[in-house]
XYZ file of C-alpha atoms in Angstrom:
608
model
C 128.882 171.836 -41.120
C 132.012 170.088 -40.845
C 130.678 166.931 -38.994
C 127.648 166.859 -41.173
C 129.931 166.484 -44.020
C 132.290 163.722 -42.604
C 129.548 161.972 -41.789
C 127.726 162.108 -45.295
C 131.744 161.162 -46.118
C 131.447 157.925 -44.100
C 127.925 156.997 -44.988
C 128.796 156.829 -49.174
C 131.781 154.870 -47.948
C 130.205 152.213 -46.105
C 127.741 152.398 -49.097
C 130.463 151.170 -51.113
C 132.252 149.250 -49.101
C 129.301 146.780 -48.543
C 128.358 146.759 -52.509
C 131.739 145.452 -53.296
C 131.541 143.018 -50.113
C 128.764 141.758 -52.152
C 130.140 141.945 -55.369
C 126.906 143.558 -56.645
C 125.514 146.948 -58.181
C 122.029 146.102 -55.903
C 121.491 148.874 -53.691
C 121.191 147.894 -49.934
C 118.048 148.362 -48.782
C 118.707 148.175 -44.840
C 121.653 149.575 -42.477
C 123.388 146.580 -41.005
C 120.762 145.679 -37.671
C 120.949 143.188 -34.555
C 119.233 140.478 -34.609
C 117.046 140.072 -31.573
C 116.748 136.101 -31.563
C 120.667 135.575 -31.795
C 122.432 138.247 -30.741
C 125.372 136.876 -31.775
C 124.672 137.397 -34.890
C 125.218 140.988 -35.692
C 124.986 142.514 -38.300
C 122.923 141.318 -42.078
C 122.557 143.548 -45.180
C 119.973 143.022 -48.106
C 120.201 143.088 -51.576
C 116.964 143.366 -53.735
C 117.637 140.729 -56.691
C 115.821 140.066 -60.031
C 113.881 136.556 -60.380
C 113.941 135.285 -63.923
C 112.213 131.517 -65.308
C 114.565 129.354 -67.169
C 114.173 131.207 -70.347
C 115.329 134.313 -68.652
C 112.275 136.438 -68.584
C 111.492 138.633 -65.850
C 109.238 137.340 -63.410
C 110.079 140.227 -60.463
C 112.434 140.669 -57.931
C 113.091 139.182 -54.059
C 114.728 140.741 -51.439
C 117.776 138.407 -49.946
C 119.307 138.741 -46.727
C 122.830 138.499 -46.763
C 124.682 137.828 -42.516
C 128.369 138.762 -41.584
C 129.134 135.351 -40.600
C 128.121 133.921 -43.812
C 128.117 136.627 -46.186
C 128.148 134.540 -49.043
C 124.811 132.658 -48.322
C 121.454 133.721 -49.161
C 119.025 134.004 -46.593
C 115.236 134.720 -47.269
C 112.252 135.397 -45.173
C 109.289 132.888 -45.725
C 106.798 135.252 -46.990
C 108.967 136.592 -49.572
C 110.004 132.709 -51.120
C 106.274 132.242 -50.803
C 105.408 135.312 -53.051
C 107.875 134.228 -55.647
C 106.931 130.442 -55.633
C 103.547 131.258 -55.901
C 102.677 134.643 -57.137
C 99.609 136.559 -55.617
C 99.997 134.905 -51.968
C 102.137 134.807 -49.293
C 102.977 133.295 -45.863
C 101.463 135.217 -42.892
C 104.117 135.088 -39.713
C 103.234 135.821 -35.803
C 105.858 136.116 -33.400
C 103.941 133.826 -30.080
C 106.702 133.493 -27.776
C 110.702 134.221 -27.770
C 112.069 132.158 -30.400
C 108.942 131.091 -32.157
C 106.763 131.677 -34.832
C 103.362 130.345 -36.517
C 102.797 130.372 -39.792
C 99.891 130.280 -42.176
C 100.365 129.572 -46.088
C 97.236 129.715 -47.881
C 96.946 125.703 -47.727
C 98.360 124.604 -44.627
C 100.543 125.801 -41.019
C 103.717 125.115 -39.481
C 106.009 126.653 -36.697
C 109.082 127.644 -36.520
C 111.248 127.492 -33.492
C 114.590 129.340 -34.189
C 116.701 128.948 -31.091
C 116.267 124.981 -31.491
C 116.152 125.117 -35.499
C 112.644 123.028 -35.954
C 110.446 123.952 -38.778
C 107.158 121.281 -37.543
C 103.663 120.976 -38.996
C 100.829 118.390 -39.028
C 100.811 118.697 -42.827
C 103.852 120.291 -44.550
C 102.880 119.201 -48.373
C 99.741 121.129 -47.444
C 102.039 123.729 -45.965
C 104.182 123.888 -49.391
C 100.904 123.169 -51.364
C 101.364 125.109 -54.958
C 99.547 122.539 -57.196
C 96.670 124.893 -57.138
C 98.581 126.622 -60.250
C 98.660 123.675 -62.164
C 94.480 122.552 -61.347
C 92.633 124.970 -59.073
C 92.019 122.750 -55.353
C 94.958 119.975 -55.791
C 96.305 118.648 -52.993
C 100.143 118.364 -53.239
C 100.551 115.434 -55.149
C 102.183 113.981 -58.304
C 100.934 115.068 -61.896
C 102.698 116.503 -64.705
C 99.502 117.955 -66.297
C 98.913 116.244 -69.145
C 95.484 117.354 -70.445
C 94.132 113.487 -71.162
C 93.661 113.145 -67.769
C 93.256 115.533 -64.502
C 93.546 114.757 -60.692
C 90.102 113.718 -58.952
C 90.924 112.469 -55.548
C 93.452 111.747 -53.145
C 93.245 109.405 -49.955
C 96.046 109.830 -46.990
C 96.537 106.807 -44.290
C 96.736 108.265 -41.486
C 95.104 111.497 -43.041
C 97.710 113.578 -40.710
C 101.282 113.086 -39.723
C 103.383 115.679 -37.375
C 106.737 116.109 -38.736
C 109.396 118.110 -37.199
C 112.291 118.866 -39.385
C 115.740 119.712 -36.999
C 117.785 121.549 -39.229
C 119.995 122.505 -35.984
C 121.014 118.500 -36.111
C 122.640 119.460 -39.159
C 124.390 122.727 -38.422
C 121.488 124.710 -40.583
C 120.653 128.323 -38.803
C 116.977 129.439 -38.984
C 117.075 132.964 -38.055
C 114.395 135.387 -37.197
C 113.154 139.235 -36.856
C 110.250 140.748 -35.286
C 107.918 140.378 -38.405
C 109.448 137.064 -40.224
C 111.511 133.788 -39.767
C 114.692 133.872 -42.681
C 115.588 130.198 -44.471
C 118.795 129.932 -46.166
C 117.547 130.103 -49.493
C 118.593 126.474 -51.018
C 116.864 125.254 -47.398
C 113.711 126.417 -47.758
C 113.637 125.691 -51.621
C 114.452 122.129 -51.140
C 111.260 122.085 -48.650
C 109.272 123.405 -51.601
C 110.281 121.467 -54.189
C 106.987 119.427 -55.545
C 105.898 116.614 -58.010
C 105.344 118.991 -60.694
C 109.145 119.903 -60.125
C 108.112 123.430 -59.226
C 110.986 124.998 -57.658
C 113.641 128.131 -57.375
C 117.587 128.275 -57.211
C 120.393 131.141 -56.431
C 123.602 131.766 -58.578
C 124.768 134.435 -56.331
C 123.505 136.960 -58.820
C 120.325 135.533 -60.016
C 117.020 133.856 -58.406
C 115.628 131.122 -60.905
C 111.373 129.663 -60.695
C 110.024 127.583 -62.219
C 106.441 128.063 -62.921
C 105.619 124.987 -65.059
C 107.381 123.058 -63.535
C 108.445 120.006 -65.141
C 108.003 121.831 -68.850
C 110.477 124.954 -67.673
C 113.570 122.527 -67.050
C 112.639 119.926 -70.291
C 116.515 120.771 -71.411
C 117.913 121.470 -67.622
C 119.370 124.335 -66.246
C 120.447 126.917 -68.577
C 123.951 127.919 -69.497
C 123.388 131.230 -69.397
C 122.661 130.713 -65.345
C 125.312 128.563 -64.998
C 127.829 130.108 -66.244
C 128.411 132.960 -63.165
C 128.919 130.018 -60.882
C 131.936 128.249 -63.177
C 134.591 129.804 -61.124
C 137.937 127.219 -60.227
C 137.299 128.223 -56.115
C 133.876 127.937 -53.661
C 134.165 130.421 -50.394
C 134.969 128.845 -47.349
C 131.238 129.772 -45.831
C 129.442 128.418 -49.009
C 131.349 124.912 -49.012
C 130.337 124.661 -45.607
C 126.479 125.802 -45.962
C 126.133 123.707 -49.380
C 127.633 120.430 -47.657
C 125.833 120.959 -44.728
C 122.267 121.544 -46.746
C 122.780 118.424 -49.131
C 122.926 116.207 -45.617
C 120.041 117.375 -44.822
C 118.019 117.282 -47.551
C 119.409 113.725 -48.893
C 118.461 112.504 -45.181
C 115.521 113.701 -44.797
C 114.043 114.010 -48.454
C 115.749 111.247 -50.105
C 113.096 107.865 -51.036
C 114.994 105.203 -50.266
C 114.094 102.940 -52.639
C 115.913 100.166 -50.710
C 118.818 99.348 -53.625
C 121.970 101.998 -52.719
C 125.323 101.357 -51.616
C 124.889 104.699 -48.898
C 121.318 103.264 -47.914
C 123.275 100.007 -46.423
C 125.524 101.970 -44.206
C 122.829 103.936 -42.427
C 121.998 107.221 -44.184
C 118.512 107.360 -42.845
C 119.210 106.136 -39.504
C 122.773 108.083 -39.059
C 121.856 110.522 -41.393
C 124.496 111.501 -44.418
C 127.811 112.655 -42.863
C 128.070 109.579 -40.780
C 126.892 107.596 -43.295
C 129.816 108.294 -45.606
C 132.017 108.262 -42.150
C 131.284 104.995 -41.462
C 131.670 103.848 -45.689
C 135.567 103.735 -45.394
C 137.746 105.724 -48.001
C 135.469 105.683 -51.005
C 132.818 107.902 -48.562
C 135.556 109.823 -46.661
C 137.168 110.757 -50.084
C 133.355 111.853 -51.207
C 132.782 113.482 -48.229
C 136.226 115.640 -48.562
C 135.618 116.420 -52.336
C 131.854 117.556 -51.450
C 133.203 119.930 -48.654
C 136.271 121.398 -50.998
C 136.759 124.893 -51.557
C 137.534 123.620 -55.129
C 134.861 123.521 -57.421
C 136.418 120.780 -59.402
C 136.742 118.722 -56.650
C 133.439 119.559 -55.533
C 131.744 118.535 -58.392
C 133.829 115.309 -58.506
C 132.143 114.513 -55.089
C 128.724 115.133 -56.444
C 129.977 112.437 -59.083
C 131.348 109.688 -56.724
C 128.092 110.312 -54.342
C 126.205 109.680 -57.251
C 127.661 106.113 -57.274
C 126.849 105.709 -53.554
C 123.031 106.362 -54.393
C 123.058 105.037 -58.225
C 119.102 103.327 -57.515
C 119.655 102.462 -61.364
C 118.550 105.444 -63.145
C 116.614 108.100 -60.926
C 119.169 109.749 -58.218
C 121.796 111.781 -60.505
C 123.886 114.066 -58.284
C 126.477 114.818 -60.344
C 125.330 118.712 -60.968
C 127.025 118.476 -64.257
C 123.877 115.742 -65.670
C 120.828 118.992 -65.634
C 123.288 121.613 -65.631
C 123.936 122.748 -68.784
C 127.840 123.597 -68.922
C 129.837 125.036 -72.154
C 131.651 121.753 -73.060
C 133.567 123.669 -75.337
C 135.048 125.450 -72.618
C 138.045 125.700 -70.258
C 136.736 124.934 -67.076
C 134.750 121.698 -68.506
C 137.578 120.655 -70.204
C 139.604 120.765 -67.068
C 136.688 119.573 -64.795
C 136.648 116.269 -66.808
C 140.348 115.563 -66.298
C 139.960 115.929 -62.020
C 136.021 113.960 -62.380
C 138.332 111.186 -64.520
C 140.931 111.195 -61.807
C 138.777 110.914 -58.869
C 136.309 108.487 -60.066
C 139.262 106.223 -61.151
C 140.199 106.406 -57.504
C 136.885 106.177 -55.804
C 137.114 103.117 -57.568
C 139.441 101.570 -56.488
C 138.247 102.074 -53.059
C 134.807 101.137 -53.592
C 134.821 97.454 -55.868
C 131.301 97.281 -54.809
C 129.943 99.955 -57.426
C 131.511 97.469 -60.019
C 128.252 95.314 -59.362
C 125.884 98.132 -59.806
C 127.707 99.367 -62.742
C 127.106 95.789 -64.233
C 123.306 96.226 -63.591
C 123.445 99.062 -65.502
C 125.313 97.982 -67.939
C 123.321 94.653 -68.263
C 120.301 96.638 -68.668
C 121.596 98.474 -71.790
C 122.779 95.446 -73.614
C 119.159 93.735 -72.630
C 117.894 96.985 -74.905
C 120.014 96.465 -77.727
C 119.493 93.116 -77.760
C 115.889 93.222 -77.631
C 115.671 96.180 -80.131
C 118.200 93.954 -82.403
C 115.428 91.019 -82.428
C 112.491 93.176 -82.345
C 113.696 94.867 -86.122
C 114.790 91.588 -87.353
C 111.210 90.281 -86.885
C 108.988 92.754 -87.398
C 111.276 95.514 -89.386
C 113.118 98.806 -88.219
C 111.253 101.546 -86.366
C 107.566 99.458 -86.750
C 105.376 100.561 -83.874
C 102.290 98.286 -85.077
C 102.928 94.935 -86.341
C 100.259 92.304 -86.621
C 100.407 88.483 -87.089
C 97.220 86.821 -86.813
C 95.173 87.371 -84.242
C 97.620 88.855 -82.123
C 99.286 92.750 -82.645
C 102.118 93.901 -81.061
C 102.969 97.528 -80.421
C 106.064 99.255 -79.707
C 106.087 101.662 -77.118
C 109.453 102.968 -75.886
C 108.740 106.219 -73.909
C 105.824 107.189 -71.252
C 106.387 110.782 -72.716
C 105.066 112.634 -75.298
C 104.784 115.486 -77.479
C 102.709 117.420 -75.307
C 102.122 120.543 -77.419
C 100.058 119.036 -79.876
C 97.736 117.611 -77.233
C 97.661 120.837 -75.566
C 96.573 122.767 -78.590
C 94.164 120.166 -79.404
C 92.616 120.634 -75.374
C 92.468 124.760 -75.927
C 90.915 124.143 -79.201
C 93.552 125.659 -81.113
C 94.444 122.485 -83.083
C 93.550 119.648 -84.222
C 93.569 116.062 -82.491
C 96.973 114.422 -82.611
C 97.852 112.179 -85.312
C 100.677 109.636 -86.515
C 100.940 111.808 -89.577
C 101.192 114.958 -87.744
C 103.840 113.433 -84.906
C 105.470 110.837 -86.081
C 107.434 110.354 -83.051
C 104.905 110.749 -80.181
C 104.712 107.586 -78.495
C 101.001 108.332 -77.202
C 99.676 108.910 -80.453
C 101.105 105.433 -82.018
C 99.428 103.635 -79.364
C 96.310 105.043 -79.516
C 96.293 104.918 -83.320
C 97.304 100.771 -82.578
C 94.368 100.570 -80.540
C 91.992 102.201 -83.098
C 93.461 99.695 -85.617
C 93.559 96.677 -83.349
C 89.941 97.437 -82.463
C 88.436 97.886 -85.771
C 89.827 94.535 -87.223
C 88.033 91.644 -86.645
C 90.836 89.045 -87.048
C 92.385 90.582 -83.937
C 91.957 89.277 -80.669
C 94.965 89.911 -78.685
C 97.102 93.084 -78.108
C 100.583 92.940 -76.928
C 101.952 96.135 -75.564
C 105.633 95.953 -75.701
C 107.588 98.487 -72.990
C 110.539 95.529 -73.030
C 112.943 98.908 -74.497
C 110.475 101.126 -72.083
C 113.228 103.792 -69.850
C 109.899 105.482 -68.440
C 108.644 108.802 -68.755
C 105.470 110.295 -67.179
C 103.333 108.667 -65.289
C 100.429 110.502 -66.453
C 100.643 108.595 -69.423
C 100.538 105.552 -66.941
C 97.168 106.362 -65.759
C 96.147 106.884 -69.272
C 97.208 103.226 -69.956
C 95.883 101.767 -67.034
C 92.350 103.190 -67.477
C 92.542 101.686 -71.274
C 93.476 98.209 -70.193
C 91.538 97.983 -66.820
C 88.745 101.066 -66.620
C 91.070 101.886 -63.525
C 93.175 105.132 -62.930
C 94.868 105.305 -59.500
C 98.346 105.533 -58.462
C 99.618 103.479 -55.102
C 102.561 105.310 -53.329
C 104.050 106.108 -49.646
C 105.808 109.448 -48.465
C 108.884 107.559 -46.797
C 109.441 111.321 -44.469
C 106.208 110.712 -42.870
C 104.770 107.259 -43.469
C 101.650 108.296 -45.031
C 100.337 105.468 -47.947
C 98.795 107.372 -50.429
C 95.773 106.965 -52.965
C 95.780 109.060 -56.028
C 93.135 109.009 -58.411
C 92.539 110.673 -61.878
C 89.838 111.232 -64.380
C 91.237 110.636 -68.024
C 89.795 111.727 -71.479
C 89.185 107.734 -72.503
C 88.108 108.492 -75.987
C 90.544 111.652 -76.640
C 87.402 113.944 -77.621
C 88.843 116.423 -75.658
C 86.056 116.571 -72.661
C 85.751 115.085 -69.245
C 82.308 113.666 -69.585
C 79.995 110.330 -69.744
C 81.174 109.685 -73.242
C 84.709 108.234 -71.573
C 82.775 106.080 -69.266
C 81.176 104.003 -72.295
C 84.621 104.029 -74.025
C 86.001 100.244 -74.034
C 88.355 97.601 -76.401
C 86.880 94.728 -77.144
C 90.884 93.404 -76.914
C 92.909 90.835 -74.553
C 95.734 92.677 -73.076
C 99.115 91.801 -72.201
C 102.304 93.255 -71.383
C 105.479 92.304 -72.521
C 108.412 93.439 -69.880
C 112.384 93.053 -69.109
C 115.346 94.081 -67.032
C 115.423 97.344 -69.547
C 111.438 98.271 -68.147
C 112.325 101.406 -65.643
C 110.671 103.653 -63.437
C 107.071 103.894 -65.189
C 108.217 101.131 -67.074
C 107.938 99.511 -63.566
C 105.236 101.320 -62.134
C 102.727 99.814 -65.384
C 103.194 96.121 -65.228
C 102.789 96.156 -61.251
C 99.723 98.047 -61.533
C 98.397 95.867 -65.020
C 99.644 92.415 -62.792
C 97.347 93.425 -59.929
C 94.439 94.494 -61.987
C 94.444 91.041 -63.788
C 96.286 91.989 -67.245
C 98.970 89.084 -67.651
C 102.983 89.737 -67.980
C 105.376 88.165 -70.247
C 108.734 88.399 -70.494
C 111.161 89.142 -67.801
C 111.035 90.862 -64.325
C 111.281 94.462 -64.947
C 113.618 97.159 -63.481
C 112.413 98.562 -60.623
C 112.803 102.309 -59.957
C 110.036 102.948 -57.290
C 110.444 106.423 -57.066
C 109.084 109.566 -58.125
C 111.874 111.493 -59.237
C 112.800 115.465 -58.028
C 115.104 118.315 -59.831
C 116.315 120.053 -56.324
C 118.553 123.608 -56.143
C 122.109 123.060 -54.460
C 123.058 125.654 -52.566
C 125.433 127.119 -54.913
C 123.191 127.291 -57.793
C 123.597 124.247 -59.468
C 120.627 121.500 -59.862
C 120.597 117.839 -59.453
C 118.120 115.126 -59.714
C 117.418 112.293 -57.016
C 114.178 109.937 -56.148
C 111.953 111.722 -53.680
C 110.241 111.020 -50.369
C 107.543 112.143 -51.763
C 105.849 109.291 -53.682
C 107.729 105.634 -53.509
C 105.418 103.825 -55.575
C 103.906 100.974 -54.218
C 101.566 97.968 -55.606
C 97.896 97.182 -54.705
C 98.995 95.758 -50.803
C 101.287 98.685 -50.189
C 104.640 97.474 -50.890
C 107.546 99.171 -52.409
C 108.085 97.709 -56.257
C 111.781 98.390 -56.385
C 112.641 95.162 -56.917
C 110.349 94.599 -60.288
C 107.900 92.852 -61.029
C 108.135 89.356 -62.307
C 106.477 88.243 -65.239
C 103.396 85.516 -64.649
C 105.279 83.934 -67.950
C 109.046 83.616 -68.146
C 110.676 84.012 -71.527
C 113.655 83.784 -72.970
C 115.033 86.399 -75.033
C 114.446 84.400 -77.868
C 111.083 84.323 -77.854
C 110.049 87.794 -76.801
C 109.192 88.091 -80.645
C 107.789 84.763 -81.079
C 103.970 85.508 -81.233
C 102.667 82.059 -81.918
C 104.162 81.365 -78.634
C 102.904 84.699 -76.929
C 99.565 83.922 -78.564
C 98.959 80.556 -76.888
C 101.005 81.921 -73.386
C 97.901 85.269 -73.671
C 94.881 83.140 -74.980
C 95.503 80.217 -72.351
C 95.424 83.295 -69.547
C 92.001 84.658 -70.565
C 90.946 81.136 -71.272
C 90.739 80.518 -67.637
């Protein structure tokens, strides 16, 4: 009786004794085990979490595996992220030889060996495939779901490309058990992550999805999820893991768009750690910060490696930019003052940044200078202003008040008017077409995106199937090679069906494009498509910003933003459109506005 109660005694207190290790009321669901693939590796407990969207509803729980020699990072098995990233399936896992496993998502297959650390596949976006939530049978490609236009097709070159990911080249530990292969949890997410931004993160306490996507994270991470992981100090195992995991993924996942300070120095050949090795002081001083046991200083060295990849308005690593921390608060006030001191002395050792903080800065003085002449000729806030023959309209975001198009697609509204939304740029330019069209003293039709930052690029193919009858987006996966051909059917006359009707839909209207330095991202990706379909450019050569853009998890629970592998947009031959596009007329500044001028520069085009 005796023994039986010492050991009941000593069972409670391990109980206990691992809950506070863990800093959690989670029961553990397993008695610390072996692991038969690494045996020195010995002992993990679990903890059953809750999973919660970024509103903080329920959306289940996931078990987490938790290892003595990292406590403090999250491990999960494949099947389980699978199950949480897309509900109702799962991975299946077979163990075919010591150290490695196959695995079958519903879309794709891949193998895992975890003595070596190499995830591989022949198709790992089919692999990661969840786009079947968003339109039932989509490949893995980019769409935000705008209901004016839907995917239709999508063409590969080469169709197939094997790609082995070594996550032991980077220090990352894949770890196994008879029945499942275990990711850290911010490695396996940053696999997942997808065009439609679906993706997950872990505070510590919390697991965070996002099933829409793009339209969970409109306002970035919540402070209510951020908040457990404002604490002054990192663990030692965490700083290691987290550093460790951005190399990789910024290696591997990163686009390249062929304009960075790090991209000069070798991050894709060396890979990121060398990389900032081989920058001098401003990368050893990032690559300190980002390994610190300080948070401050940690988040200062997402800052200054920001700078390093600044590609002029896509990469954003400082986790403070979709994070959304109390700046009434303590620790931002104090974060500030170190991010203030450490930039001021990244500086100093990097003068280079000083010329892409001029781009930058150049391209917001372009704006308000542009914006300055555009009210002084045609008035304040005027989206549609006509002079003779010729209309010009304003149209300074690819976005759009979705909701009212959305209600309008269910039937539960109304179709979208100026009246109704005032300030949704698609509805001003399809009202200015409507109006354009249905006068017959108008000829020509300017669009201006001169003041154009970007936005969707749904609204892109929209645009392009307006101006051209021609909806297809040109882009390269820069992990694998693969050139890519994505095509889209799209609502042309906004009934609300996907039917003949759009086919007979046309604008009796020469188009043009007016462009500048200001023109980003889909303010890029528009005049290179418009140029190669025929529709001429005035103005001056845009932006750039080739690159479709990702929110990604860190591994501490923090989110940044950076341009993706996944889709570097291209032009009509294949070639990465970085560098903008340059106008087939030159103007100055002066006479962006001057539409006699424009009027001659569009009608001698189409005259020829």
């Amino acid at each position: 009786m005796k023994t039986k109660e010492m050991k009941s005694l000593w069972y409670m207190m391990a109980i206990v004794v691992i809950g506070c290790r863990l800093l959690s009321a989670c029961a553990v669901e397993d008695n610390p085990v072996v692991n038969p693939d690494k045996p020195e590796v010995k002992n993990y407990v679990e903890r059953m979490v809750p999973v919660v969207d970024p509103k903080g509803e329920a959306q289940g729980t996931v078990m987490l595996r938790f290892y003595d020699d990292m406590p403090n990072v999250a491990y999960v098995s494949i099947s389980n992220f699978q199950s949480i990233m897309y509900p109702g399936t799962t991975v299946q896992v077979s163990k075919t030889a010591p150290n490695l496993y196959a695995l079958t998502s519903p879309c794709g297959t891949a193998t895992v060996d975890t003595e070596k650390d190499i995830f591989e596949s022949d198709d790992y976006e089919a692999f990661t495939n969840m786009m079947g939530m968003v339109q039932p049978g989509m490949p893995n490609t980019t769409y935000d779901a705008l209901p004016i236009i839907r995917w239709k097709s999508l063409e590969k070159t080469p169709q197939q490309v094997h790609v082995a990911l070594d996550y032991g080249k980077f220090g990352i530990d894949l770890r196994a058990d008879e029945t499942n292969v275990y990711f850290p949890f911010a490695t396996i997410a940053d696999l997942y992550v997808d065009g439609y931004m679906h993706l997950a993160d872990f505070n510590g306490q919390t697991v965070m999805v996002a099933p829409n996507g793009a339209y969970s994270l409109d306002n970035g991470y919540p402070q209510n999820y951020i908040a457990p992981i404002l604490n002054e100090t990192r663990t030692a195992d965490m700083a290691d893991f987290a550093y460790k995991n951005l190399c990789f993924t910024l290696t591997n996942f990163f686009g390249y768009p062929g304009r960075t300070l790090l991209e000069n120095k070798g991050l894709k050949e060396k890979g990121m750690d060398q990389a900032l090795l081989d920058y001098g002081k401003a990368g050893e001083m990032t690559r300190e910060l980002l390994k610190s046991t300080n948070m401050y200083d940690f988040i200062a060295g997402t800052t200054t490696l920001g700078c390093l990849l600044n590609d002029g308005g896509h990469t954003y690593t400082d986790v403070t930019i979709i994070s959304s921390i109390d700046r009434n608060g303590t620790f931002w006030s104090e974060l500030q003052n170190v991010k203030n001191t450490k930039l001021a002395e990244f500086t100093t050792y990097c003068p280079e940044y000083q010329d892409v903080a001029k781009v930058l800065n150049d391209r917001a003085s372009m704006r308000g200078e542009l914006r300055e002449k555009r009210t002084a000729k045609m008035g304040e806030g005027v989206k549609y202003y006509k002079e003779g023959e010729t209309v010009y309209c304003w149209f300074d975001s690819f976005m759009c008040d979705d909701s009212g198009w959305r209600k309008f697609y269910k039937g539960e509204g109304s179709k979208p008017t100026v009246a109704d939304y005032p300030d949704d740029w698609l509805v001003a330019l399809t009202d200015a077409l409507e109006k354009a069209e249905n006068d017959p003293e108008v000829k020509n039709f300017v669009l201006d995106i001169s003041t154009n930052g970007g936005g969707s690029s749904d609204v892109v193919m929209f645009i392009t199937s307006i101006f051209c009858n021609k909806a297809d987006m040109y882009y390269e996966n820069t992990l694998t090679g693969q050139k890519m051909k994505c095509s889209y059917d799209v609502d042309r006359n906004l009934d609300g069906k996907f039917d003949e009707k759009d086919a007979e839909m046309k604008y009796h209207l020469n188009f043009a494009l007016l462009t500048s330095s200001y023109s980003f991202s889909c303010g890029n990706m528009l005049p290179a498509l418009l140029k190669d379909y025929g529709i001429p450019l005035l103005g001056q050569r845009s932006g750039g910003g080739s690159c479709c853009v990702l929110y990604n998890p860190s591994a501490d629970g923090f989110g940044y933003r950076y341009s993706t592998h996944r889709a570097r947009l291209n032009n009509l031959k294949g070639e990465n459109i970085d560098a903008g596009i340059v106008p087939n007329y030159e103007l100055e500044t002066d006479d962006f506005f001057n539409i006699q001028k424009v009027t001659q520069l569009v009608e001698s085009y189409y005259a020829k």
